[in-house]
GROMACS .gro file of C-alpha atoms in nm:
model
  420
    1MET     CA    1  11.108   9.517   7.962
    2THR     CA    2  10.855   9.299   7.792
    3GLY     CA    3  10.939   9.385   7.417
    4LYS     CA    4  10.603   9.575   7.385
    5THR     CA    5  10.597   9.918   7.231
    6HIS     CA    6  10.583  10.224   7.426
    7GLN     CA    7  10.219  10.279   7.331
    8GLU     CA    8  10.130   9.920   7.437
    9MET     CA    9  10.294   9.990   7.776
   10LEU     CA   10  10.109  10.311   7.804
   11ALA     CA   11   9.779  10.135   7.752
   12LYS     CA   12   9.872   9.868   8.015
   13TYR     CA   13   9.963  10.139   8.260
   14ALA     CA   14   9.632  10.321   8.194
   15GLU     CA   15   9.444   9.994   8.252
   16ALA     CA   16   9.611   9.948   8.585
   17ILE     CA   17   9.544  10.311   8.687
   18VAL     CA   18   9.179  10.268   8.600
   19LYS     CA   19   9.109   9.910   8.749
   20VAL     CA   20   9.363   9.910   9.042
   21GLY     CA   21   9.439  10.278   9.134
   22LEU     CA   22   9.092  10.420   9.087
   23ASN     CA   23   8.890  10.118   9.047
   24ILE     CA   24   8.642  10.319   8.837
   25ARG     CA   25   8.277  10.197   8.867
   26ALA     CA   26   8.021  10.202   8.579
   27GLY     CA   27   7.847  10.535   8.587
   28GLN     CA   28   8.115  10.736   8.763
   29ARG     CA   29   8.272  11.032   8.597
   30LEU     CA   30   8.651  11.100   8.610
   31ILE     CA   31   8.850  11.420   8.625
   32ILE     CA   32   9.222  11.414   8.555
   33THR     CA   33   9.465  11.701   8.640
   34ALA     CA   34   9.806  11.700   8.467
   35ALA     CA   35  10.077  11.959   8.492
   36GLY     CA   36  10.343  11.964   8.221
   37THR     CA   37  10.698  12.112   8.200
   38ARG     CA   38  10.891  12.329   7.975
   39GLY     CA   39  10.582  12.470   7.830
   40VAL     CA   40  10.456  12.143   7.691
   41PRO     CA   41  10.174  12.033   7.896
   42ASN     CA   42  10.032  11.816   7.630
   43GLN     CA   43  10.344  11.581   7.669
   44PHE     CA   44  10.100  11.395   7.904
   45ALA     CA   45   9.813  11.377   7.657
   46PRO     CA   46   9.893  11.029   7.514
   47LEU     CA   47   9.860  10.888   7.874
   48VAL     CA   48   9.556  11.083   7.951
   49ARG     CA   49   9.391  10.963   7.634
   50GLU     CA   50   9.481  10.606   7.709
   51ILE     CA   51   9.327  10.653   8.064
   52ALA     CA   52   9.009  10.797   7.904
   53LYS     CA   53   8.982  10.482   7.692
   54ALA     CA   54   9.040  10.250   7.972
   55ALA     CA   55   8.782  10.443   8.197
   56TYR     CA   56   8.516  10.433   7.924
   57GLY     CA   57   8.591  10.068   7.883
   58VAL     CA   58   8.484  10.000   8.244
   59GLY     CA   59   8.170  10.209   8.209
   60ALA     CA   60   8.275  10.569   8.310
   61ASN     CA   61   8.005  10.810   8.208
   62TYR     CA   62   8.234  11.101   8.143
   63VAL     CA   63   8.607  11.176   8.159
   64ASP     CA   64   8.743  11.532   8.177
   65ALA     CA   65   9.103  11.659   8.192
   66ILE     CA   66   9.267  11.979   8.315
   67PHE     CA   67   9.606  12.039   8.164
   68ALA     CA   68   9.838  12.301   8.321
   69ASP     CA   69  10.167  12.446   8.213
   70GLU     CA   70  10.382  12.479   8.539
   71GLU     CA   71  10.616  12.718   8.374
   72MET     CA   72  10.337  12.978   8.421
   73LEU     CA   73  10.418  12.961   8.796
   74ARG     CA   74  10.780  13.048   8.745
   75LEU     CA   75  10.678  13.337   8.507
   76ARG     CA   76  10.440  13.455   8.776
   77VAL     CA   77  10.694  13.466   9.050
   78GLN     CA   78  10.932  13.647   8.824
   79HIS     CA   79  10.712  13.899   8.673
   80ALA     CA   80  10.380  13.952   8.860
   81PRO     CA   81  10.335  14.256   9.087
   82LYS     CA   82  10.455  14.179   9.436
   83ASP     CA   83  10.123  14.256   9.582
   84SER     CA   84   9.937  14.019   9.367
   85PHE     CA   85  10.008  13.681   9.527
   86GLY     CA   86   9.680  13.673   9.699
   87GLU     CA   87   9.503  13.628   9.369
   88TYR     CA   88   9.371  13.288   9.269
   89SER     CA   89   9.162  13.142   8.980
   90LYS     CA   90   8.900  12.911   9.135
   91TRP     CA   91   8.734  12.761   8.839
   92GLN     CA   92   8.945  12.446   8.848
   93ILE     CA   93   8.848  12.386   9.220
   94GLN     CA   94   8.485  12.449   9.146
   95GLY     CA   95   8.500  12.180   8.869
   96ILE     CA   96   8.681  11.925   9.093
   97MET     CA   97   8.448  11.978   9.368
   98ASP     CA   98   8.144  11.941   9.148
   99MET     CA   99   8.283  11.593   9.067
  100ILE     CA  100   8.376  11.499   9.418
  101GLU     CA  101   8.028  11.606   9.550
  102ASN     CA  102   7.881  11.387   9.281
  103GLY     CA  103   8.078  11.083   9.412
  104ASP     CA  104   8.311  11.074   9.106
  105ALA     CA  105   8.685  10.990   9.088
  106LEU     CA  106   8.988  11.215   9.090
  107LEU     CA  107   9.328  11.136   8.926
  108SER     CA  108   9.639  11.352   8.953
  109ILE     CA  109   9.931  11.290   8.708
  110GLY     CA  110  10.255  11.438   8.821
  111GLY     CA  111  10.581  11.483   8.638
  112SER     CA  112  10.687  11.829   8.753
  113ASN     CA  113  11.024  11.998   8.729
  114PRO     CA  114  11.202  11.945   9.073
  115ASP     CA  115  11.390  12.282   9.015
  116LEU     CA  116  11.110  12.475   8.869
  117LEU     CA  117  11.116  12.747   9.132
  118GLY     CA  118  11.484  12.722   9.247
  119GLY     CA  119  11.671  13.041   9.288
  120LEU     CA  120  11.354  13.259   9.308
  121ASP     CA  121  11.254  13.476   9.602
  122PRO     CA  122  11.149  13.231   9.879
  123ASP     CA  123  10.924  13.489  10.034
  124VAL     CA  124  10.722  13.537   9.708
  125VAL     CA  125  10.722  13.162   9.636
  126GLY     CA  126  10.595  13.119   9.989
  127ARG     CA  127  10.314  13.354   9.949
  128MET     CA  128  10.209  13.203   9.617
  129GLN     CA  129  10.210  12.858   9.760
  130ARG     CA  130  10.020  12.951  10.070
  131THR     CA  131   9.754  13.105   9.855
  132HIS     CA  132   9.715  12.782   9.652
  133LEU     CA  133   9.700  12.570   9.977
  134GLU     CA  134   9.436  12.796  10.124
  135ASN     CA  135   9.221  12.771   9.811
  136TRP     CA  136   9.284  12.394   9.750
  137SER     CA  137   9.198  12.308  10.101
  138ALA     CA  138   8.841  12.210  10.009
  139VAL     CA  139   8.973  11.946   9.782
  140SER     CA  140   9.240  11.840  10.027
  141GLU     CA  141   8.976  11.779  10.301
  142LYS     CA  142   8.791  11.550  10.061
  143VAL     CA  143   9.095  11.367   9.977
  144THR     CA  144   9.216  11.325  10.338
  145THR     CA  145   8.875  11.189  10.440
  146ASN     CA  146   8.863  10.945  10.131
  147ALA     CA  147   8.542  11.100  10.019
  148ILE     CA  148   8.594  10.950   9.683
  149ASN     CA  149   8.823  10.708   9.500
  150TRP     CA  150   9.137  10.909   9.409
  151CYS     CA  151   9.479  10.823   9.286
  152VAL     CA  152   9.821  10.983   9.224
  153VAL     CA  153  10.046  10.863   8.939
  154ALA     CA  154  10.335  11.000   8.725
  155ALA     CA  155  10.433  11.062   8.378
  156ALA     CA  156  10.791  11.120   8.243
  157GLY     CA  157  10.814  11.488   8.211
  158GLU     CA  158  11.109  11.629   8.020
  159ALA     CA  159  11.265  11.843   8.287
  160TRP     CA  160  11.216  11.578   8.560
  161ALA     CA  161  11.370  11.309   8.330
  162HIS     CA  162  11.670  11.542   8.274
  163LYS     CA  163  11.712  11.601   8.640
  164ILE     CA  164  11.729  11.222   8.715
  165PHE     CA  165  11.948  11.138   8.412
  166PRO     CA  166  12.142  11.459   8.316
  167ASP     CA  167  12.411  11.277   8.117
  168LEU     CA  168  12.169  11.139   7.881
  169PRO     CA  169  12.018  11.314   7.567
  170LEU     CA  170  11.669  11.442   7.660
  171ALA     CA  171  11.477  11.185   7.459
  172LYS     CA  172  11.674  10.895   7.594
  173ALA     CA  173  11.636  11.038   7.950
  174GLN     CA  174  11.274  11.048   7.901
  175ASP     CA  175  11.251  10.699   7.767
  176LYS     CA  176  11.461  10.568   8.066
  177LEU     CA  177  11.224  10.742   8.314
  178TRP     CA  178  10.921  10.593   8.145
  179GLN     CA  179  11.085  10.247   8.168
  180ALA     CA  180  11.147  10.320   8.547
  181ILE     CA  181  10.781  10.418   8.596
  182PHE     CA  182  10.666  10.104   8.426
  183GLU     CA  183  10.888   9.879   8.631
  184THR     CA  184  10.808  10.033   8.969
  185THR     CA  185  10.434  10.019   8.880
  186ARG     CA  186  10.448   9.656   8.771
  187ILE     CA  187  10.347   9.722   8.431
  188ASP     CA  188  10.651   9.534   8.292
  189GLN     CA  189  10.489   9.207   8.468
  190PRO     CA  190  10.311   8.958   8.249
  191ASP     CA  191   9.987   9.040   8.423
  192PRO     CA  192  10.015   9.377   8.591
  193ILE     CA  193   9.656   9.352   8.755
  194GLU     CA  194   9.734   9.018   8.925
  195ALA     CA  195  10.091   9.149   9.024
  196TRP     CA  196   9.913   9.443   9.196
  197ASN     CA  197   9.661   9.217   9.375
  198LYS     CA  198   9.943   9.014   9.523
  199HIS     CA  199  10.128   9.320   9.619
  200ILE     CA  200   9.828   9.475   9.787
  201ALA     CA  201   9.762   9.157   9.972
  202ALA     CA  202  10.126   9.130  10.106
  203LEU     CA  203  10.117   9.507  10.219
  204ARG     CA  204   9.782   9.440  10.393
  205GLU     CA  205   9.927   9.146  10.584
  206ARG     CA  206  10.205   9.369  10.713
  207ALA     CA  207   9.966   9.646  10.821
  208LEU     CA  208   9.738   9.404  11.014
  209TYR     CA  209  10.030   9.280  11.206
  210LEU     CA  210  10.120   9.632  11.314
  211GLN     CA  211   9.755   9.697  11.388
  212SER     CA  212   9.752   9.410  11.620
  213LYS     CA  213  10.048   9.548  11.819
  214GLN     CA  214   9.908   9.884  11.879
  215TYR     CA  215  10.245  10.044  11.979
  216THR     CA  216  10.230  10.357  12.180
  217ALA     CA  217  10.536  10.497  11.997
  218LEU     CA  218  10.823  10.424  11.754
  219HIS     CA  219  11.186  10.493  11.829
  220TYR     CA  220  11.427  10.577  11.543
  221LYS     CA  221  11.808  10.539  11.574
  222GLY     CA  222  12.056  10.613  11.289
  223PRO     CA  223  12.322  10.852  11.165
  224GLY     CA  224  12.207  11.200  11.276
  225THR     CA  225  11.887  11.052  11.408
  226ASP     CA  226  11.756  10.975  11.752
  227PHE     CA  227  11.390  11.046  11.750
  228THR     CA  228  11.073  10.912  11.947
  229LEU     CA  229  10.748  10.959  11.782
  230GLY     CA  230  10.416  10.878  11.962
  231LEU     CA  231  10.119  10.693  11.822
  232PRO     CA  232   9.775  10.796  11.962
  233SER     CA  233   9.514  10.547  12.073
  234GLY     CA  234   9.302  10.429  11.794
  235HIS     CA  235   9.559  10.483  11.526
  236LEU     CA  236   9.510  10.263  11.219
  237TRP     CA  237   9.775  10.113  11.002
  238ILE     CA  238   9.688  10.159  10.639
  239SER     CA  239   9.845   9.987  10.343
  240ALA     CA  240   9.798  10.033   9.949
  241GLN     CA  241   9.419   9.986   9.924
  242SER     CA  242   9.158  10.191  10.098
  243MET     CA  243   8.771  10.209  10.095
  244ALA     CA  244   8.627  10.542   9.989
  245GLN     CA  245   8.311  10.690  10.143
  246ASN     CA  246   8.145  10.645   9.800
  247GLY     CA  247   8.190  10.260   9.855
  248VAL     CA  248   8.478  10.209   9.606
  249ALA     CA  249   8.798  10.028   9.717
  250PHE     CA  250   9.094  10.213   9.555
  251THR     CA  251   9.473  10.239   9.563
  252ALA     CA  252   9.579  10.598   9.615
  253ASN     CA  253   9.936  10.585   9.505
  254MET     CA  254  10.103  10.393   9.211
  255PRO     CA  255  10.367  10.307   9.303
  256THR     CA  256  10.327  10.234   9.672
  257GLU     CA  257  10.549  10.028   9.909
  258GLU     CA  258  10.448  10.173  10.242
  259VAL     CA  259  10.246  10.097  10.542
  260PHE     CA  260  10.154  10.413  10.731
  261THR     CA  261   9.960  10.554  11.031
  262LEU     CA  262   9.879  10.849  11.244
  263PRO     CA  263  10.145  11.004  11.466
  264ASP     CA  264  10.046  11.186  11.781
  265ARG     CA  265  10.077  11.547  11.710
  266ASN     CA  266  10.184  11.621  12.061
  267ARG     CA  267  10.459  11.337  12.108
  268ALA     CA  268  10.764  11.388  11.887
  269ASP     CA  269  11.100  11.449  12.040
  270GLY     CA  270  11.456  11.452  11.923
  271VAL     CA  271  11.632  11.502  11.601
  272ILE     CA  272  11.572  11.333  11.268
  273SER     CA  273  11.792  11.349  10.962
  274ALA     CA  274  11.650  11.341  10.613
  275THR     CA  275  11.818  11.069  10.403
  276PHE     CA  276  11.696  11.197  10.066
  277PRO     CA  277  11.664  11.549   9.929
  278LEU     CA  278  11.293  11.690   9.925
  279SER     CA  279  11.163  11.863   9.615
  280TYR     CA  280  10.908  12.109   9.753
  281GLY     CA  281  10.731  12.358   9.542
  282GLY     CA  282  10.999  12.364   9.267
  283THR     CA  283  11.276  12.399   9.530
  284LEU     CA  284  11.526  12.130   9.618
  285ILE     CA  285  11.595  12.105   9.986
  286GLU     CA  286  11.913  11.896  10.076
  287ASP     CA  287  12.097  11.768  10.377
  288PHE     CA  288  11.856  11.878  10.634
  289GLN     CA  289  11.773  11.804  10.995
  290VAL     CA  290  11.443  11.878  11.188
  291HIS     CA  291  11.440  11.904  11.572
  292PHE     CA  292  11.123  11.834  11.771
  293GLU     CA  293  11.017  11.913  12.128
  294ASN     CA  294  10.684  11.791  12.263
  295GLY     CA  295  10.552  11.715  11.902
  296ARG     CA  296  10.641  12.061  11.768
  297ILE     CA  297  10.934  12.141  11.513
  298VAL     CA  298  11.158  12.381  11.689
  299LYS     CA  299  11.448  12.408  11.450
  300VAL     CA  300  11.537  12.318  11.095
  301THR     CA  301  11.880  12.325  10.921
  302ALA     CA  302  11.971  12.247  10.554
  303LYS     CA  303  12.273  12.280  10.362
  304LYS     CA  304  12.057  12.375  10.056
  305GLY     CA  305  11.718  12.516  10.056
  306GLU     CA  306  11.684  12.608  10.425
  307ALA     CA  307  11.475  12.922  10.367
  308ALA     CA  308  11.232  12.709  10.163
  309LEU     CA  309  11.206  12.441  10.444
  310GLN     CA  310  11.156  12.719  10.711
  311LYS     CA  311  10.883  12.863  10.501
  312LEU     CA  312  10.714  12.517  10.472
  313VAL     CA  313  10.723  12.480  10.858
  314ASP     CA  314  10.593  12.842  10.890
  315THR     CA  315  10.287  12.793  10.685
  316ASP     CA  316  10.061  12.758  10.969
  317GLU     CA  317  10.063  12.603  11.328
  318GLY     CA  318   9.984  12.255  11.196
  319SER     CA  319  10.303  12.276  10.970
  320HIS     CA  320  10.509  12.264  11.282
  321ARG     CA  321  10.380  11.917  11.357
  322LEU     CA  322  10.349  11.568  11.185
  323GLY     CA  323  10.061  11.413  11.016
  324GLU     CA  324  10.195  11.091  10.888
  325VAL     CA  325  10.447  10.820  10.962
  326ALA     CA  326  10.523  10.544  10.711
  327LEU     CA  327  10.752  10.223  10.712
  328VAL     CA  328  10.928  10.115  10.391
  329PRO     CA  329  11.218   9.873  10.380
  330ALA     CA  330  11.535  10.012  10.219
  331SER     CA  331  11.533   9.703   9.978
  332SER     CA  332  11.193   9.810   9.823
  333PRO     CA  333  11.197   9.785   9.444
  334ILE     CA  334  11.241  10.168   9.427
  335GLY     CA  335  11.504  10.173   9.702
  336LYS     CA  336  11.702   9.908   9.501
  337ARG     CA  337  11.712  10.113   9.187
  338GLY     CA  338  11.997  10.317   9.333
  339HIS     CA  339  11.903  10.663   9.217
  340LEU     CA  340  11.689  10.948   9.335
  341PHE     CA  341  11.365  11.041   9.153
  342TYR     CA  342  11.341  11.393   9.304
  343ASN     CA  343  10.977  11.324   9.327
  344THR     CA  344  10.801  11.231   9.661
  345LEU     CA  345  10.550  10.983   9.509
  346PHE     CA  346  10.862  10.761   9.413
  347ASP     CA  347  11.131  10.849   9.677
  348GLU     CA  348  10.890  10.811   9.968
  349ASN     CA  349  10.854  10.446   9.851
  350ALA     CA  350  11.239  10.402   9.880
  351SER     CA  351  11.252  10.479  10.235
  352CYS     CA  352  11.074  10.518  10.566
  353HIS     CA  353  10.929  10.871  10.587
  354ILE     CA  354  10.716  11.114  10.789
  355ALA     CA  355  10.504  11.405  10.674
  356ILE     CA  356  10.490  11.762  10.791
  357GLY     CA  357  10.135  11.906  10.826
  358ARG     CA  358   9.787  11.758  10.765
  359ALA     CA  359   9.701  11.414  10.883
  360TYR     CA  360   9.469  11.175  10.698
  361ARG     CA  361   9.151  11.148  10.903
  362PHE     CA  362   9.109  10.774  10.789
  363THR     CA  363   9.425  10.673  10.991
  364LEU     CA  364   9.225  10.722  11.315
  365ALA     CA  365   8.934  10.496  11.411
  366GLY     CA  366   8.627  10.717  11.365
  367GLY     CA  367   8.844  11.010  11.233
  368THR     CA  368   8.635  11.096  10.928
  369GLU     CA  369   8.344  11.174  11.158
  370LEU     CA  370   8.543  11.424  11.375
  371ASN     CA  371   8.555  11.808  11.327
  372ASP     CA  372   8.897  11.977  11.338
  373ASP     CA  373   8.889  12.044  11.700
  374GLU     CA  374   8.788  11.676  11.800
  375PHE     CA  375   9.043  11.541  11.559
  376ILE     CA  376   9.324  11.754  11.719
  377ALA     CA  377   9.212  11.650  12.062
  378ALA     CA  378   9.247  11.287  11.955
  379GLY     CA  379   9.611  11.342  11.857
  380GLY     CA  380   9.548  11.423  11.484
  381ASN     CA  381   9.687  11.719  11.294
  382VAL     CA  382   9.516  11.980  11.072
  383SER     CA  383   9.723  12.193  10.839
  384LEU     CA  384   9.715  12.335  10.486
  385ASN     CA  385  10.022  12.131  10.412
  386HIS     CA  386  10.096  11.761  10.381
  387VAL     CA  387  10.465  11.714  10.283
  388ASP     CA  388  10.640  11.388  10.316
  389PHE     CA  389  11.030  11.357  10.361
  390MET     CA  390  11.245  11.057  10.378
  391ILE     CA  391  11.424  10.943  10.685
  392GLY     CA  392  11.490  10.569  10.630
  393SER     CA  393  11.826  10.418  10.525
  394PRO     CA  394  12.021  10.084  10.558
  395GLN     CA  395  12.155  10.219  10.883
  396MET     CA  396  11.820  10.296  11.054
  397ASP     CA  397  11.688  10.080  11.334
  398ILE     CA  398  11.325  10.136  11.458
  399ASP     CA  399  11.176   9.996  11.785
  400GLY     CA  400  10.807   9.971  11.866
  401ILE     CA  401  10.723  10.085  12.213
  402THR     CA  402  10.445   9.885  12.390
  403LYS     CA  403  10.191  10.003  12.638
  404ASP     CA  404  10.404   9.867  12.923
  405GLY     CA  405  10.727  10.045  12.802
  406LYS     CA  406  10.885   9.744  12.630
  407ARG     CA  407  11.076   9.775  12.307
  408GLU     CA  408  11.038   9.540  12.022
  409PRO     CA  409  11.238   9.548  11.702
  410VAL     CA  410  11.035   9.664  11.396
  411MET     CA  411  11.316   9.735  11.164
  412ARG     CA  412  11.692   9.667  11.169
  413GLN     CA  413  11.939   9.825  10.934
  414GLY     CA  414  11.660   9.956  10.722
  415GLU     CA  415  11.473   9.617  10.683
  416TRP     CA  416  11.179   9.445  10.851
  417ALA     CA  417  11.270   9.279  11.173
  418ILE     CA  418  10.910   9.122  11.175
  419SER     CA  419  10.857   8.768  11.030
  420LEU     CA  420  10.504   8.702  10.896
   0.00000   0.00000   0.00000
């Protein structure tokens, strides 16, 4: 670390979130969502307050925060009437949509308990999650079309820290997780903003190379994996920074190590083995395989959490297909840490991954202008869900397949086979 106090590091983290992640413009408003664990949602308040100071410092007009206690979800599954899981409170969505429609910025702070809903009735959990997804779809549509500058970051929740470092006292586990967050988001660097600018430029160079190739498919080969994934005409390789429709360049994820694009929803064949557990909706899914035919998931198996995985796939027709494919070297800064985060924001940046469900419209040329039917016809996918799971490893080889059927090495043993 740099010898700075925790509060000083929080301030630097907040500054990077505001200036690199969101790139707040003078006159914008900002809405922040933060879900806490173990009944202490305000554990994230120190970070939220630093973000508010940083946002006002660059000219934000108004900063609002929605704090949530995620333990309320577990209590609901355990105690609410079984016929009540179609109920939903919409005031948060209305507030967020008001900000989005005004061209304002959206920040999500995560740090949830990976085991929050573990051991509970998967049918009830599935109904609750589907109701949330159906009601949240208006916000999701705005995010997937980059309507505004948005960003997802993390804070060191207590239960999450305990999951990663179970042998440490809780306070030390939380301190260690904060240190990991600061290191993987480059806050420990002498000049975090400059470090981020260099990182964004390097990822952009990688994406531009892949964009120039316009592969028609990728072939994955590794332990338990033999999988071919089509790429539609007009797919766009995206890296850290994007341009929102409100004219603001922003970085949606901190950390980020990926370059990603749109898979063809109709062309996925073979079997893929997950190389990391997936924490989905408070349930941990481990040692799982997904089988595809003609773009559709036809079978899933898992040593743990199989019912939850099947519920995810069965959410809707789009959840039987893929919406994102991302390439990340196994030696990424997060991959080199040598431990799981049990959190997709981090684990997806340790490994190549694919996403079940909704595709990002901005990964297709002209995609943000298409309606659902037109997007599907172009190879894109529409779903209530978007759930990444990790498939890369130091044993994974990936080939790009050209329009004339030739194969070119993209990754070998989990590392880039492309020299730039």
